[in-house]
Tab-separated table of C-alpha atoms (C1' of nucleotides) in Angstrom:
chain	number	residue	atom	x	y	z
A	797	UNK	CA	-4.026	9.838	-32.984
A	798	UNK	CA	-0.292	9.870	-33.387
A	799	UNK	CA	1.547	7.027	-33.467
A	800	UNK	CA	4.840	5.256	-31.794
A	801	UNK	CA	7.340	6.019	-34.667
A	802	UNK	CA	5.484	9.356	-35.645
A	803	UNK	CA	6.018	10.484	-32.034
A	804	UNK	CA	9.763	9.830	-32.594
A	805	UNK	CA	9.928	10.800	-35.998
A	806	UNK	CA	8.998	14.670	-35.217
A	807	UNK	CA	10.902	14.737	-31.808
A	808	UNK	CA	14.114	13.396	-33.443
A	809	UNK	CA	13.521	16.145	-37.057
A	810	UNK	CA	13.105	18.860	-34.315
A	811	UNK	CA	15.789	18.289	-32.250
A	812	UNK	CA	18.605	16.098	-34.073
A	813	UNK	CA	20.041	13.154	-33.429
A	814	UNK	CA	19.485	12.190	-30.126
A	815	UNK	CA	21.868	11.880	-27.159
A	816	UNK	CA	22.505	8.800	-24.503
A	817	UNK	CA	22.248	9.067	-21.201
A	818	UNK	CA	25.871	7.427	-20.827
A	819	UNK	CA	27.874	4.802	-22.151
A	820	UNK	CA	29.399	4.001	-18.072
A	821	UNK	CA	26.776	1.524	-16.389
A	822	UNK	CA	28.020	2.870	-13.021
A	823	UNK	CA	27.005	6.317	-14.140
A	824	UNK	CA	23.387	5.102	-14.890
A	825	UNK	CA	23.356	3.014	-12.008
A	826	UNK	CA	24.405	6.159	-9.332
A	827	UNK	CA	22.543	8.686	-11.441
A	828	UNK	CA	19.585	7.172	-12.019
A	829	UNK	CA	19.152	6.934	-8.011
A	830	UNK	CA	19.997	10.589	-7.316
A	831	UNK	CA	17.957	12.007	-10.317
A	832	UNK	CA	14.639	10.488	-8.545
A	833	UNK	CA	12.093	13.403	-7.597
A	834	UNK	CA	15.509	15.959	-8.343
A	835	UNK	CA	17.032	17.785	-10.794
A	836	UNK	CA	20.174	17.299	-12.533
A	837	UNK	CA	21.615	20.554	-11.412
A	838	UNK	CA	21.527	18.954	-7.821
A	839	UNK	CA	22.932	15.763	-9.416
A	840	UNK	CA	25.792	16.950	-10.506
A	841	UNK	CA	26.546	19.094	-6.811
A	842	UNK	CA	27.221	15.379	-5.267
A	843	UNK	CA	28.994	12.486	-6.082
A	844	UNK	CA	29.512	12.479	-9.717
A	845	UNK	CA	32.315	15.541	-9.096
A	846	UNK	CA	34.468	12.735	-8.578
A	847	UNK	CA	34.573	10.163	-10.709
A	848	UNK	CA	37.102	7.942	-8.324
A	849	UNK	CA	33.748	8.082	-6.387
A	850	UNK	CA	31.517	6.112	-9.099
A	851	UNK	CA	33.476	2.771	-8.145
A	852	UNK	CA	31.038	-0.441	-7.030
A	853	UNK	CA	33.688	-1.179	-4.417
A	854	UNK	CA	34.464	2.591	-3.075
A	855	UNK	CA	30.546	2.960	-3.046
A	856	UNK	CA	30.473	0.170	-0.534
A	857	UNK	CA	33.363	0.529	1.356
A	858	UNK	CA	31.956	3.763	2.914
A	859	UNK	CA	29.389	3.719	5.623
A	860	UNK	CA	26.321	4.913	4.713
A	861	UNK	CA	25.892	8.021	6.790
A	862	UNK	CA	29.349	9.043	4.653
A	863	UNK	CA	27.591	8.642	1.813
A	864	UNK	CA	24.439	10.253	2.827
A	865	UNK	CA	26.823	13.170	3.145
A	866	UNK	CA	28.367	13.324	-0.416
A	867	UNK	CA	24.970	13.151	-1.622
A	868	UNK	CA	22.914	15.473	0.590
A	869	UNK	CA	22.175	18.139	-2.429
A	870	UNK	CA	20.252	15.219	-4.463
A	871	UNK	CA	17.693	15.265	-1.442
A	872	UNK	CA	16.423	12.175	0.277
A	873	UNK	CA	19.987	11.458	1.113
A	874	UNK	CA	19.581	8.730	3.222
A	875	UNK	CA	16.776	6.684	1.259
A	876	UNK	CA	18.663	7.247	-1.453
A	877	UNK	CA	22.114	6.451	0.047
A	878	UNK	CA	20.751	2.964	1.234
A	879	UNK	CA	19.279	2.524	-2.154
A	880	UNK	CA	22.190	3.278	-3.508
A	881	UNK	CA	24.571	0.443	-1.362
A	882	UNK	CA	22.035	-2.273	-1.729
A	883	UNK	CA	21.765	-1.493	-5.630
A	884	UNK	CA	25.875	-2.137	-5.318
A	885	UNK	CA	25.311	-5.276	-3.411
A	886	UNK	CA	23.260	-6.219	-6.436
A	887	UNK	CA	25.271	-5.836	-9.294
A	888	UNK	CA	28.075	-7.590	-7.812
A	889	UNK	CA	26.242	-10.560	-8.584
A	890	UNK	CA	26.755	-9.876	-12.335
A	891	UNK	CA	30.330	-9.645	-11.983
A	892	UNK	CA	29.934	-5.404	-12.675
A	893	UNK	CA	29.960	-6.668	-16.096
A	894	UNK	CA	26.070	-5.836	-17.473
A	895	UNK	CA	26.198	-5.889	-21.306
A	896	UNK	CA	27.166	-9.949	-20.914
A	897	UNK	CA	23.600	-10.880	-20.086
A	898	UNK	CA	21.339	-12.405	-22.826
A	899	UNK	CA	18.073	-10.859	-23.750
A	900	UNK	CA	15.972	-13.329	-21.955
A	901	UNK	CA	17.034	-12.414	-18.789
A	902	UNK	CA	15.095	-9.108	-18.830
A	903	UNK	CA	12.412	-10.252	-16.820
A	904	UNK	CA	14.635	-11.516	-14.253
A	905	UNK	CA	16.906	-9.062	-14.186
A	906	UNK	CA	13.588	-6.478	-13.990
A	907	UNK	CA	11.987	-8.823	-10.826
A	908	UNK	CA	15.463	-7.839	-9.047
A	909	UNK	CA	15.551	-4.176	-9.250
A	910	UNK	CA	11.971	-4.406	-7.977
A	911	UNK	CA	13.004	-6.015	-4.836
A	912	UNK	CA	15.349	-3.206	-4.132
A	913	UNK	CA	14.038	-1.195	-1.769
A	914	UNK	CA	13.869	2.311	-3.413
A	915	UNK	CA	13.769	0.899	-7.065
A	916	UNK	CA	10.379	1.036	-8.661
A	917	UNK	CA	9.345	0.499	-12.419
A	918	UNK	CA	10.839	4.054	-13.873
A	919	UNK	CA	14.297	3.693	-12.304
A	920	UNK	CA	14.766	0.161	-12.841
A	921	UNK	CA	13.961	0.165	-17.089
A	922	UNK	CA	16.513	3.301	-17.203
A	923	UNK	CA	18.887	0.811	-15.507
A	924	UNK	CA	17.559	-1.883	-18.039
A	925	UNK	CA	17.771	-0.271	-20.759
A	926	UNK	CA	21.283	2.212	-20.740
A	927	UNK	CA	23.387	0.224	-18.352
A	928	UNK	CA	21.789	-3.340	-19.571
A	929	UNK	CA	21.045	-2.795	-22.942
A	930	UNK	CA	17.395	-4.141	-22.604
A	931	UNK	CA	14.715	-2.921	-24.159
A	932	UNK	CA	11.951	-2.177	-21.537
A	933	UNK	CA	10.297	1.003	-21.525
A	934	UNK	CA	11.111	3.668	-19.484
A	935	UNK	CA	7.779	5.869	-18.597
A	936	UNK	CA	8.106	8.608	-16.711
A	937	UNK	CA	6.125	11.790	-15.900
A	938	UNK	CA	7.087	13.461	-19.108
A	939	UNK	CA	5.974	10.911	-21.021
A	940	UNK	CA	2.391	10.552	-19.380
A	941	UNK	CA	2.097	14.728	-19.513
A	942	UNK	CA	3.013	14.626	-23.075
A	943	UNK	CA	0.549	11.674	-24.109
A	944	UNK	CA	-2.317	13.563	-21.834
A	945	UNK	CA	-1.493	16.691	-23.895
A	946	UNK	CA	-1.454	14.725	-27.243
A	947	UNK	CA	-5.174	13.831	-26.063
A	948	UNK	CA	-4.513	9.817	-26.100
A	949	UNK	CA	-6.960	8.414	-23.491
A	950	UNK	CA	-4.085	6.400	-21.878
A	951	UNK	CA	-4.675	6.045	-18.031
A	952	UNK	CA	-2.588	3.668	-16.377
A	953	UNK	CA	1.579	3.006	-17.222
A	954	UNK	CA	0.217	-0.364	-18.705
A	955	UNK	CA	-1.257	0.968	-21.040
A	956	UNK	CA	0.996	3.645	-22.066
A	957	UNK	CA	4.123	0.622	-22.240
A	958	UNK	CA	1.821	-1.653	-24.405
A	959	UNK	CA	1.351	1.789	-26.803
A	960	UNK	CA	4.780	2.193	-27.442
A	961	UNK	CA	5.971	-1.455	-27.000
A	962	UNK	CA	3.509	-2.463	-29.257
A	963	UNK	CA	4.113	-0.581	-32.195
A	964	UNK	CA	7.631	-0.179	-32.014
A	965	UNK	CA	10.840	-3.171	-32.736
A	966	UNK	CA	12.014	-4.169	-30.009
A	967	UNK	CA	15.482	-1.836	-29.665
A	968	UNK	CA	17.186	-1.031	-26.208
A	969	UNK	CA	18.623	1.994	-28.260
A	970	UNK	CA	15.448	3.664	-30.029
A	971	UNK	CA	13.945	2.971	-26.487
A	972	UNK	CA	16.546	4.855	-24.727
A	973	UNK	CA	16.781	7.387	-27.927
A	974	UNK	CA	13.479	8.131	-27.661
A	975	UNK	CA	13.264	8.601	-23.788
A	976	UNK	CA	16.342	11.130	-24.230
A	977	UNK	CA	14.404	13.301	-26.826
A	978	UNK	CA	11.354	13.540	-24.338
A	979	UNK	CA	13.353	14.924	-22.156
A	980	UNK	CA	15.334	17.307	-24.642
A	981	UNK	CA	11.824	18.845	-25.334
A	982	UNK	CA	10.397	19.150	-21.900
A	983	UNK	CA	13.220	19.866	-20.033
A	984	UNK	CA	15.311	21.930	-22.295
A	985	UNK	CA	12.334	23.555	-24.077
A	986	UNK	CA	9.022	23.290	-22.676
A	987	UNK	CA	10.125	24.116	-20.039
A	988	UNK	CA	12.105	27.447	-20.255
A	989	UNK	CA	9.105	28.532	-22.544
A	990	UNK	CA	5.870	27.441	-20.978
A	991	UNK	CA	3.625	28.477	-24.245
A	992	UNK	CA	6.107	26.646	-26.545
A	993	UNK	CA	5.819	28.375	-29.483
A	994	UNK	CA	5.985	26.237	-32.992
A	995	UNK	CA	6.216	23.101	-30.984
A	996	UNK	CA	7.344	20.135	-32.957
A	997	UNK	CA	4.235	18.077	-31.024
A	998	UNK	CA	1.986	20.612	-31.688
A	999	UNK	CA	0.411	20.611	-28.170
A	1000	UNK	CA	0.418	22.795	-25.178
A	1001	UNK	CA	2.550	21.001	-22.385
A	1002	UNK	CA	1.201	23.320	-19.757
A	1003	UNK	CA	4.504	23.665	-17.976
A	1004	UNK	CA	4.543	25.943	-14.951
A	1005	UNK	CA	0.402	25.247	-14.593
A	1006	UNK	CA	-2.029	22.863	-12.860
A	1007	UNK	CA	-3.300	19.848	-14.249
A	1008	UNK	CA	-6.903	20.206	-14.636
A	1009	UNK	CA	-9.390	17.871	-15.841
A	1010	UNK	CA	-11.596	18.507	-18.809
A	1011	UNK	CA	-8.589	21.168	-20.199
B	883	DA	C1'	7.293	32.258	0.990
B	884	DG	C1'	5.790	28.675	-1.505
B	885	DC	C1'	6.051	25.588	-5.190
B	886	DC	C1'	8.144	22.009	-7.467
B	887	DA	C1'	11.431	18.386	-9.413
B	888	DG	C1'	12.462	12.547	-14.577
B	889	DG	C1'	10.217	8.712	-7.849
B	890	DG	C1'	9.194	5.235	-4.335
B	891	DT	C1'	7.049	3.279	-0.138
B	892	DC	C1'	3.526	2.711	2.970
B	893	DT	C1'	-1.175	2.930	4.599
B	894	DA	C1'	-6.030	3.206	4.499
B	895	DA	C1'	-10.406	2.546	2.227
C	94	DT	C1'	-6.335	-1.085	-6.835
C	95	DT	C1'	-5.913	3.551	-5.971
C	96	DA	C1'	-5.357	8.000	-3.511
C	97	DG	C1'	-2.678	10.596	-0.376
C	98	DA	C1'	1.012	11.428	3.135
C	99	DC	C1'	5.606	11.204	3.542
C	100	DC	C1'	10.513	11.415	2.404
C	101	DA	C1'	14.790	16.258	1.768
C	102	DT	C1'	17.015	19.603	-0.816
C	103	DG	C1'	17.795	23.972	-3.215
C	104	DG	C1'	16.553	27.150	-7.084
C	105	DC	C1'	13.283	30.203	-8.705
DNA sequence: AGCCAGGGTCTAA
DNA sequence: TTAGACCATGGC
Protein backbone atom coordinates (compact mmCIF):
# COMPACT_ATOMS: atom_id res chain seq x y z
CA UNK A 1 0.00 0.00 0.00
CA UNK A 2 1.48 3.28 -1.06
CA UNK A 3 1.70 5.94 1.03
CA UNK A 4 0.84 9.93 1.29
CA UNK A 5 4.39 11.27 0.49
CA UNK A 6 5.24 8.19 -1.81
CA UNK A 7 2.14 9.10 -3.85
CA UNK A 8 3.68 12.60 -4.24
CA UNK A 9 7.08 11.63 -4.41
CA UNK A 10 6.61 9.60 -7.89
CA UNK A 11 3.96 12.08 -9.31
CA UNK A 12 6.26 15.09 -8.66
CA UNK A 13 9.88 12.76 -10.19
CA UNK A 14 7.55 12.05 -13.21
CA UNK A 15 6.30 15.16 -13.97
CA UNK A 16 8.55 18.07 -12.37
CA UNK A 17 7.95 20.56 -10.23
CA UNK A 18 4.53 21.15 -9.93
CA UNK A 19 2.38 24.10 -11.04
CA UNK A 20 -0.38 26.38 -9.00
CA UNK A 21 -3.54 26.81 -9.93
CA UNK A 22 -3.06 30.76 -9.59
CA UNK A 23 -1.58 33.20 -7.46
CA UNK A 24 -5.11 35.80 -8.12
CA UNK A 25 -7.81 34.68 -5.42
CA UNK A 26 -10.45 36.11 -7.82
CA UNK A 27 -9.20 33.71 -10.45
CA UNK A 28 -9.73 30.69 -8.06
CA UNK A 29 -12.75 32.06 -6.78
CA UNK A 30 -14.54 32.51 -10.62
CA UNK A 31 -12.73 29.45 -11.91
CA UNK A 32 -13.27 27.17 -9.49
CA UNK A 33 -17.22 27.78 -10.06
CA UNK A 34 -17.12 27.41 -13.86
CA UNK A 35 -14.68 24.37 -13.86
CA UNK A 36 -17.54 22.31 -11.86
CA UNK A 37 -18.78 19.19 -14.01
CA UNK A 38 -16.71 21.21 -17.23
CA UNK A 39 -13.69 21.39 -18.82
CA UNK A 40 -11.19 24.01 -18.92
CA UNK A 41 -11.38 24.43 -22.62
CA UNK A 42 -15.02 25.73 -21.94
CA UNK A 43 -13.55 27.77 -19.04
CA UNK A 44 -11.51 29.69 -20.75
CA UNK A 45 -14.48 30.47 -23.82
CA UNK A 46 -16.26 32.75 -20.94
CA UNK A 47 -15.38 35.19 -18.61
CA UNK A 48 -11.79 34.83 -17.92
CA UNK A 49 -11.12 36.43 -21.74
CA UNK A 50 -11.38 39.49 -19.92
CA UNK A 51 -9.69 40.01 -17.08
CA UNK A 52 -11.51 43.63 -16.34
CA UNK A 53 -14.31 40.99 -15.90
CA UNK A 54 -12.67 39.04 -12.78
CA UNK A 55 -13.47 42.21 -10.50
CA UNK A 56 -15.69 41.39 -7.05
CA UNK A 57 -17.48 44.65 -7.77
CA UNK A 58 -18.00 44.33 -11.80
CA UNK A 59 -19.12 40.66 -10.96
CA UNK A 60 -21.91 42.15 -8.94
CA UNK A 61 -22.80 45.08 -10.58
CA UNK A 62 -24.23 43.02 -13.51
CA UNK A 63 -27.56 41.33 -13.31
CA UNK A 64 -27.43 37.91 -13.28
CA UNK A 65 -29.08 36.90 -16.51
CA UNK A 66 -25.91 39.19 -18.00
CA UNK A 67 -23.79 37.08 -16.45
CA UNK A 68 -25.45 33.89 -17.22
CA UNK A 69 -24.64 35.10 -20.71
CA UNK A 70 -20.80 35.62 -20.50
CA UNK A 71 -20.68 32.33 -19.04
CA UNK A 72 -23.05 30.15 -21.08
CA UNK A 73 -20.04 27.85 -22.62
CA UNK A 74 -19.09 26.67 -18.87
CA UNK A 75 -22.69 25.02 -18.84
CA UNK A 76 -25.12 25.35 -15.99
CA UNK A 77 -24.97 29.03 -16.60
CA UNK A 78 -27.46 30.11 -14.44
CA UNK A 79 -26.72 27.84 -11.25
CA UNK A 80 -23.52 28.73 -11.71
CA UNK A 81 -24.04 32.48 -12.36
CA UNK A 82 -26.05 32.75 -9.00
CA UNK A 83 -23.34 30.79 -7.37
CA UNK A 84 -21.10 32.86 -8.63
CA UNK A 85 -22.82 36.51 -7.22
CA UNK A 86 -23.60 35.08 -3.86
CA UNK A 87 -19.88 33.67 -3.60
CA UNK A 88 -19.06 37.70 -4.32
CA UNK A 89 -21.47 38.73 -1.68
CA UNK A 90 -19.34 36.51 0.51
CA UNK A 91 -15.99 37.54 0.20
CA UNK A 92 -16.82 41.04 0.64
CA UNK A 93 -17.04 40.25 4.12
CA UNK A 94 -13.25 39.62 4.20
CA UNK A 95 -12.50 42.86 2.82
CA UNK A 96 -11.37 40.84 -0.82
CA UNK A 97 -8.30 40.53 1.13
CA UNK A 98 -8.02 36.39 1.85
CA UNK A 99 -4.37 35.64 2.74
CA UNK A 100 -5.02 38.05 6.11
CA UNK A 101 -6.98 35.33 7.86
CA UNK A 102 -5.27 33.19 10.59
CA UNK A 103 -5.14 29.47 10.35
CA UNK A 104 -7.80 28.85 12.86
CA UNK A 105 -10.35 30.21 10.96
CA UNK A 106 -10.42 27.28 8.50
CA UNK A 107 -13.27 25.71 9.90
CA UNK A 108 -15.22 28.76 9.81
CA UNK A 109 -14.27 29.97 6.84
CA UNK A 110 -15.07 26.09 5.40
CA UNK A 111 -18.86 26.19 7.33
CA UNK A 112 -19.39 29.41 4.96
CA UNK A 113 -18.66 28.15 1.59
CA UNK A 114 -20.94 25.27 2.59
CA UNK A 115 -23.83 27.50 3.04
CA UNK A 116 -23.42 28.80 -0.43
CA UNK A 117 -25.76 27.44 -2.43
CA UNK A 118 -23.76 25.67 -5.25
CA UNK A 119 -20.54 25.24 -3.07
CA UNK A 120 -20.00 21.75 -1.81
CA UNK A 121 -16.83 20.14 -0.13
CA UNK A 122 -14.52 19.91 -3.54
CA UNK A 123 -15.04 23.53 -4.61
CA UNK A 124 -14.88 25.08 -1.36
CA UNK A 125 -11.10 23.38 -0.14
CA UNK A 126 -9.81 24.56 -3.78
CA UNK A 127 -11.06 27.98 -2.59
CA UNK A 128 -9.44 27.14 0.89
CA UNK A 129 -6.57 26.14 -0.04
CA UNK A 130 -5.21 28.46 -3.40
CA UNK A 131 -7.13 31.62 -2.75
CA UNK A 132 -6.95 31.14 1.31
CA UNK A 133 -3.90 29.50 1.81
CA UNK A 134 -5.48 26.75 4.08
CA UNK A 135 -4.63 23.53 4.12
CA UNK A 136 -7.81 21.36 3.66
CA UNK A 137 -7.87 18.74 1.21
CA UNK A 138 -9.19 19.01 -1.97
CA UNK A 139 -10.69 15.41 -3.20
CA UNK A 140 -12.00 15.17 -6.27
CA UNK A 141 -12.90 12.44 -8.80
CA UNK A 142 -9.35 11.99 -9.90
CA UNK A 143 -8.23 11.44 -6.77
CA UNK A 144 -10.88 8.69 -5.73
CA UNK A 145 -10.26 6.92 -9.48
CA UNK A 146 -6.64 6.97 -8.84
CA UNK A 147 -6.79 5.54 -5.12
CA UNK A 148 -9.52 2.79 -6.53
CA UNK A 149 -6.89 1.96 -9.20
CA UNK A 150 -3.99 1.92 -6.62
CA UNK A 151 -6.32 -0.86 -4.94
CA UNK A 152 -6.66 1.14 -1.42
CA UNK A 153 -10.04 0.02 0.02
CA UNK A 154 -11.00 3.71 0.64
CA UNK A 155 -14.86 4.18 0.26
CA UNK A 156 -16.14 7.29 1.45
CA UNK A 157 -14.21 11.11 1.00
CA UNK A 158 -13.68 10.72 4.87
CA UNK A 159 -11.72 8.38 4.62
CA UNK A 160 -9.72 9.25 1.70
CA UNK A 161 -9.06 13.11 3.59
CA UNK A 162 -8.00 11.33 6.89
CA UNK A 163 -5.39 9.14 4.40
CA UNK A 164 -3.72 11.96 3.14
CA UNK A 165 -4.30 14.43 6.05
CA UNK A 166 -3.03 12.03 8.25
CA UNK A 167 0.19 11.24 7.00
CA UNK A 168 1.10 14.33 5.53
CA UNK A 169 2.31 18.13 7.49
CA UNK A 170 -0.06 20.18 7.43
CA UNK A 171 0.96 22.58 4.15
CA UNK A 172 -1.70 24.63 2.09
CA UNK A 173 1.09 24.40 -0.66
CA UNK A 174 2.06 20.52 -0.84
CA UNK A 175 -1.83 20.22 -0.57
CA UNK A 176 -2.47 22.31 -3.50
CA UNK A 177 0.98 20.90 -5.18
CA UNK A 178 -0.13 17.70 -4.93
CA UNK A 179 -3.79 18.23 -6.19
CA UNK A 180 -2.12 20.03 -9.36
CA UNK A 181 0.07 16.91 -10.18
CA UNK A 182 -3.14 14.63 -10.06
CA UNK A 183 -4.43 16.45 -12.44
CA UNK A 184 -1.16 16.84 -14.67
CA UNK A 185 -1.32 12.95 -14.88
CA UNK A 186 -4.95 12.34 -15.52
CA UNK A 187 -5.78 15.08 -17.46
CA UNK A 188 -2.74 15.72 -19.48
CA UNK A 189 -1.70 12.04 -19.68
CA UNK A 190 -4.04 9.45 -18.76
CA UNK A 191 -6.09 10.77 -20.46
CA UNK A 192 -4.84 11.34 -24.09
CA UNK A 193 -3.41 7.71 -23.66
CA UNK A 194 -5.99 5.52 -22.04
CA UNK A 195 -3.41 2.37 -21.57
CA UNK A 196 -0.77 4.74 -20.09
CA UNK A 197 2.17 3.19 -20.93
CA UNK A 198 5.24 3.29 -18.19
CA UNK A 199 2.97 5.07 -15.82
CA UNK A 200 4.75 6.69 -12.96
CA UNK A 201 1.72 5.04 -10.57
CA UNK A 202 2.05 1.95 -12.08
CA UNK A 203 -1.74 1.33 -12.41
CA UNK A 204 -4.27 1.25 -15.13
CA UNK A 205 -6.53 4.46 -14.75
CA UNK A 206 -9.09 3.02 -17.10
CA UNK A 207 -9.76 6.30 -18.82
CA UNK A 208 -12.29 6.23 -21.64
CA UNK A 209 -13.94 2.80 -19.83
CA UNK A 210 -16.62 1.83 -17.29
CA UNK A 211 -16.10 1.42 -13.80
CA UNK A 212 -16.75 -2.06 -12.95
CA UNK A 213 -16.66 -3.77 -9.76
CA UNK A 214 -14.42 -6.67 -9.00
CA UNK A 215 -11.85 -5.20 -12.05
C1' DA B 1 -25.67 10.15 -31.98
C1' DG B 2 -24.25 9.48 -27.64
C1' DC B 3 -21.12 9.96 -24.02
C1' DC B 4 -18.86 12.60 -20.81
C1' DA B 5 -16.56 16.41 -18.00
C1' DG B 6 -12.19 18.22 -11.72
C1' DG B 7 -19.75 19.08 -9.05
C1' DG B 8 -23.86 20.19 -6.33
C1' DT B 9 -28.73 19.90 -4.84
C1' DC B 10 -32.78 17.61 -3.97
C1' DT B 11 -35.67 13.65 -3.13
C1' DA B 12 -36.96 9.12 -1.90
C1' DA B 13 -36.19 4.86 0.56
C1' DT C 1 -26.93 7.76 4.78
C1' DT C 2 -26.98 6.70 0.16
C1' DA C 3 -28.52 6.20 -4.69
C1' DG C 4 -30.33 8.44 -8.62
C1' DA C 5 -32.46 12.30 -11.31
C1' DC C 6 -31.52 16.63 -12.59
C1' DC C 7 -28.98 20.75 -14.00
C1' DA C 8 -26.44 22.77 -19.62
C1' DT C 9 -22.88 23.02 -22.79
C1' DG C 10 -19.77 21.63 -26.52
C1' DG C 11 -16.03 18.50 -28.19
C1' DC C 12 -15.03 14.08 -29.66
Amino acid sequence: MIEPMEFYERLKEAYGEPLWWSEDPMVILVESILVQQSKWTRVRQTVLDEPRLIQPEVLLAMDQETLAELIRPAGFHQAKSRTIQALMEWYKTYDFAPRSVSVRALPVIRRELLAIRGIGEETADVILVYAFGQPSFIIDAYTRRLLTRLGLDLKTDRAIRHYFESALPRDYQLYGSLHWLILEHCIQRCRTKPDCPGCPLRIDCRFGRKETLNS
